[in-house]
Coordinates of C-alpha atoms in Angstrom, one line a residue:
M1 CA -28.8 34.2 19.8
I2 CA -31.3 31.7 18.5
S3 CA -30.2 32.2 14.9
T4 CA -26.6 31.6 15.9
E5 CA -27.5 28.4 17.6
R6 CA -29.4 27.2 14.6
A7 CA -26.5 28.1 12.3
E8 CA -24.1 26.1 14.6
A9 CA -26.5 23.2 14.6
A10 CA -26.8 23.2 10.8
L11 CA -23.0 23.4 10.5
K12 CA -22.6 20.4 12.7
H13 CA -25.2 18.5 10.7
E14 CA -23.5 19.3 7.4
E15 CA -19.9 18.7 8.7
P16 CA -19.9 14.9 8.2
H17 CA -21.1 15.4 4.6
I18 CA -18.5 18.0 3.9
I19 CA -15.7 15.7 5.3
A20 CA -17.1 12.7 3.3
S21 CA -17.1 14.7 0.0
R22 CA -13.5 15.9 0.6
E23 CA -12.4 12.4 1.4
F24 CA -13.9 11.2 -1.9
G25 CA -12.2 14.0 -3.7
F26 CA -8.9 13.0 -2.1
W27 CA -9.2 9.4 -3.3
L28 CA -10.0 10.7 -6.8
F29 CA -6.9 12.9 -6.6
L30 CA -4.8 9.9 -5.6
L31 CA -6.2 7.8 -8.4
G32 CA -5.3 10.5 -10.9
D33 CA -1.8 10.7 -9.4
A34 CA -1.4 7.0 -9.6
I35 CA -2.2 7.1 -13.3
T36 CA 0.1 10.0 -13.9
F37 CA 3.1 8.2 -12.2
A38 CA 2.3 5.0 -14.1
L39 CA 2.5 6.8 -17.4
L40 CA 5.8 8.6 -16.3
I41 CA 7.4 5.3 -15.2
A42 CA 6.3 3.6 -18.4
S43 CA 7.8 6.5 -20.4
Y44 CA 11.0 6.2 -18.6
A45 CA 11.0 2.4 -19.2
V46 CA 10.8 3.1 -22.9
L47 CA 13.4 5.9 -23.0
G48 CA 15.7 4.5 -20.3
D49 CA 18.2 3.1 -22.8
N50 CA 18.1 6.2 -25.1
S51 CA 21.2 7.9 -23.8
A52 CA 22.3 9.1 -27.2
A53 CA 25.9 10.5 -26.9
G54 CA 25.3 11.4 -23.3
P55 CA 26.1 9.6 -20.0
T56 CA 24.4 6.3 -19.2
S57 CA 22.6 5.5 -15.9
Q58 CA 25.6 3.6 -14.6
E59 CA 27.6 6.8 -15.0
V60 CA 25.3 9.2 -13.2
F61 CA 23.4 7.3 -10.6
H62 CA 24.7 6.9 -7.0
L63 CA 22.8 4.3 -5.0
G64 CA 24.2 5.7 -1.7
L65 CA 22.5 9.0 -2.2
T66 CA 19.2 7.4 -3.3
L67 CA 19.4 5.0 -0.4
A68 CA 19.5 8.0 2.0
Q69 CA 16.5 9.5 0.2
T70 CA 14.7 6.2 0.6
V71 CA 15.4 6.1 4.4
L72 CA 14.1 9.7 4.8
L73 CA 10.8 8.9 3.0
L74 CA 10.3 5.7 5.0
L75 CA 10.9 7.6 8.2
A76 CA 8.5 10.4 7.1
T77 CA 5.8 7.8 6.4
Y78 CA 6.5 6.1 9.8
V79 CA 6.2 9.4 11.8
M80 CA 3.0 10.3 9.9
G81 CA 1.6 6.9 11.1
L82 CA 2.6 7.9 14.6
A83 CA 0.7 11.2 14.1
V84 CA -2.4 9.2 13.3
V85 CA -1.9 7.0 16.4
S86 CA -1.6 10.2 18.5
L87 CA -4.7 11.6 16.8
M88 CA -6.6 8.5 17.9
E89 CA -5.3 9.1 21.4
E90 CA -6.4 12.7 21.2
D91 CA -2.8 13.9 22.0
A92 CA -2.5 17.2 20.2
A93 CA 1.1 17.8 21.4
Q94 CA 2.3 14.4 19.9
V95 CA 0.4 15.1 16.7
R96 CA 2.2 18.4 16.4
L97 CA 5.6 16.7 17.2
W98 CA 5.1 14.1 14.4
L99 CA 3.9 16.6 11.9
A100 CA 7.0 18.8 12.6
A101 CA 9.2 15.7 12.2
T102 CA 7.6 14.9 8.8
V103 CA 8.3 18.5 7.7
V104 CA 12.0 18.1 8.7
L105 CA 12.3 14.8 6.9
G106 CA 10.5 16.1 3.8
L107 CA 12.9 19.1 3.7
A108 CA 15.9 16.8 4.0
F109 CA 14.7 14.6 1.1
T110 CA 14.2 17.7 -1.0
V111 CA 17.7 19.0 -0.2
L112 CA 19.2 15.7 -1.3
Q113 CA 17.2 15.7 -4.5
V114 CA 18.2 19.2 -5.4
Y115 CA 21.8 18.2 -4.7
E116 CA 21.4 15.2 -7.0
F117 CA 19.9 17.2 -9.8
S118 CA 22.4 20.1 -9.6
S119 CA 25.3 17.6 -9.5
M120 CA 24.1 15.8 -12.6
I121 CA 23.5 19.1 -14.5
A122 CA 26.9 20.4 -13.5
S123 CA 28.5 17.2 -14.8
G124 CA 26.8 17.6 -18.2
A125 CA 23.9 15.2 -17.5
G126 CA 21.0 17.7 -17.8
P127 CA 17.5 16.9 -19.0
D128 CA 18.3 18.3 -22.5
V129 CA 21.1 15.8 -23.2
S130 CA 19.1 12.7 -24.1
G131 CA 15.7 11.0 -23.9
F132 CA 16.8 9.0 -20.9
L133 CA 17.8 12.0 -18.9
S134 CA 14.7 13.9 -20.0
A135 CA 12.5 11.1 -18.8
F136 CA 14.5 10.8 -15.6
F137 CA 14.2 14.5 -14.6
T138 CA 10.5 14.6 -15.5
L139 CA 9.7 11.5 -13.4
L140 CA 11.9 12.5 -10.4
G141 CA 10.9 16.1 -10.7
V142 CA 7.2 15.4 -10.5
H143 CA 7.7 13.1 -7.5
G144 CA 9.9 15.7 -5.8
L145 CA 7.1 18.4 -6.3
H146 CA 4.7 16.0 -4.6
V147 CA 7.1 15.7 -1.7
I148 CA 7.4 19.5 -1.4
F149 CA 3.6 19.7 -1.5
G150 CA 3.3 17.1 1.3
T151 CA 5.9 18.9 3.3
L152 CA 4.1 22.2 3.0
A153 CA 0.7 20.6 3.8
C154 CA 2.2 19.1 7.0
A155 CA 3.4 22.6 8.0
V156 CA -0.1 24.0 7.4
L157 CA -1.6 21.1 9.4
F158 CA 0.8 21.8 12.2
G159 CA -0.6 25.4 12.4
Q160 CA -4.2 24.1 12.2
V161 CA -3.6 21.8 15.2
I162 CA -2.3 24.7 17.2
V163 CA -5.1 27.1 16.3
K164 CA -8.1 24.7 16.0
G165 CA -7.1 21.7 18.0
L166 CA -8.0 18.1 17.0
T167 CA -11.4 18.9 15.5
K168 CA -13.0 16.3 13.1
P169 CA -12.0 18.2 9.9
V170 CA -8.4 18.6 11.2
G171 CA -8.3 15.0 12.2
S172 CA -9.6 13.9 8.7
R173 CA -6.8 16.0 7.1
V174 CA -4.1 14.4 9.3
I175 CA -5.4 10.9 8.2
R176 CA -5.5 11.9 4.6
M177 CA -2.0 13.3 4.8
A178 CA -0.7 10.0 6.3
V179 CA -2.3 8.2 3.3
Y180 CA -0.7 10.7 0.9
W181 CA 2.8 10.0 2.4
H182 CA 2.3 6.3 2.1
F183 CA 1.4 6.8 -1.5
L184 CA 4.5 8.8 -2.1
V185 CA 6.6 6.0 -0.6
A186 CA 4.9 3.4 -2.8
V187 CA 5.7 5.5 -5.9
W188 CA 9.2 5.9 -4.7
V189 CA 9.7 2.2 -4.3
A190 CA 8.6 1.7 -7.9
I191 CA 10.9 4.5 -9.0
Y192 CA 13.8 3.1 -7.0
S193 CA 13.3 -0.3 -8.6
V194 CA 12.7 0.7 -12.2
V195 CA 15.1 3.7 -12.4
Y196 CA 17.9 3.3 -9.9
L197 CA 18.3 -0.5 -9.3
S198 CA 17.8 -1.5 -12.9
G199 CA 19.9 1.3 -14.1
V200 CA 23.0 0.4 -12.0
L201 CA 22.8 -3.3 -11.4

């Protein structure tokens, strides 16, 4: 009994240090991601006009579809912000609600992106056609994988809130996930400006 109490006390003492180290690792991860996306966007900027004999951006981009994707990402970021507000209010039910909403919005974004990619490939605008399309699929594909990861992570967090409640480690993960979704939106704004708007207008 005494050894168990000592173990629990030691765990509580170490918990803040564990959370702090994980938060530091998270910021390093975001920094690495920011560099990765900066390089991918720069590569697209260089190859964007290299359409070879394939279709150009004006022929394959549809701003209506990408606008819908933008709205979905903005909503996902907004509801993750609401999850953090609910976390501060210690309202587990509301945290679960907003996490579930983020999962739905992330899935909807992914469905639209898969539709965009499949439509382009079916029309002969696949990643192997030109440098422009190769850079496009790489950049958007990497961002899409990040959205899928964020969606799955929110689903896992949903389960953790149910099982563990709003413990400090779980709360820290919710906050980091909200920051992650804000990062995804910031990257998407850059992509939307450099890729879609400049490619169509």
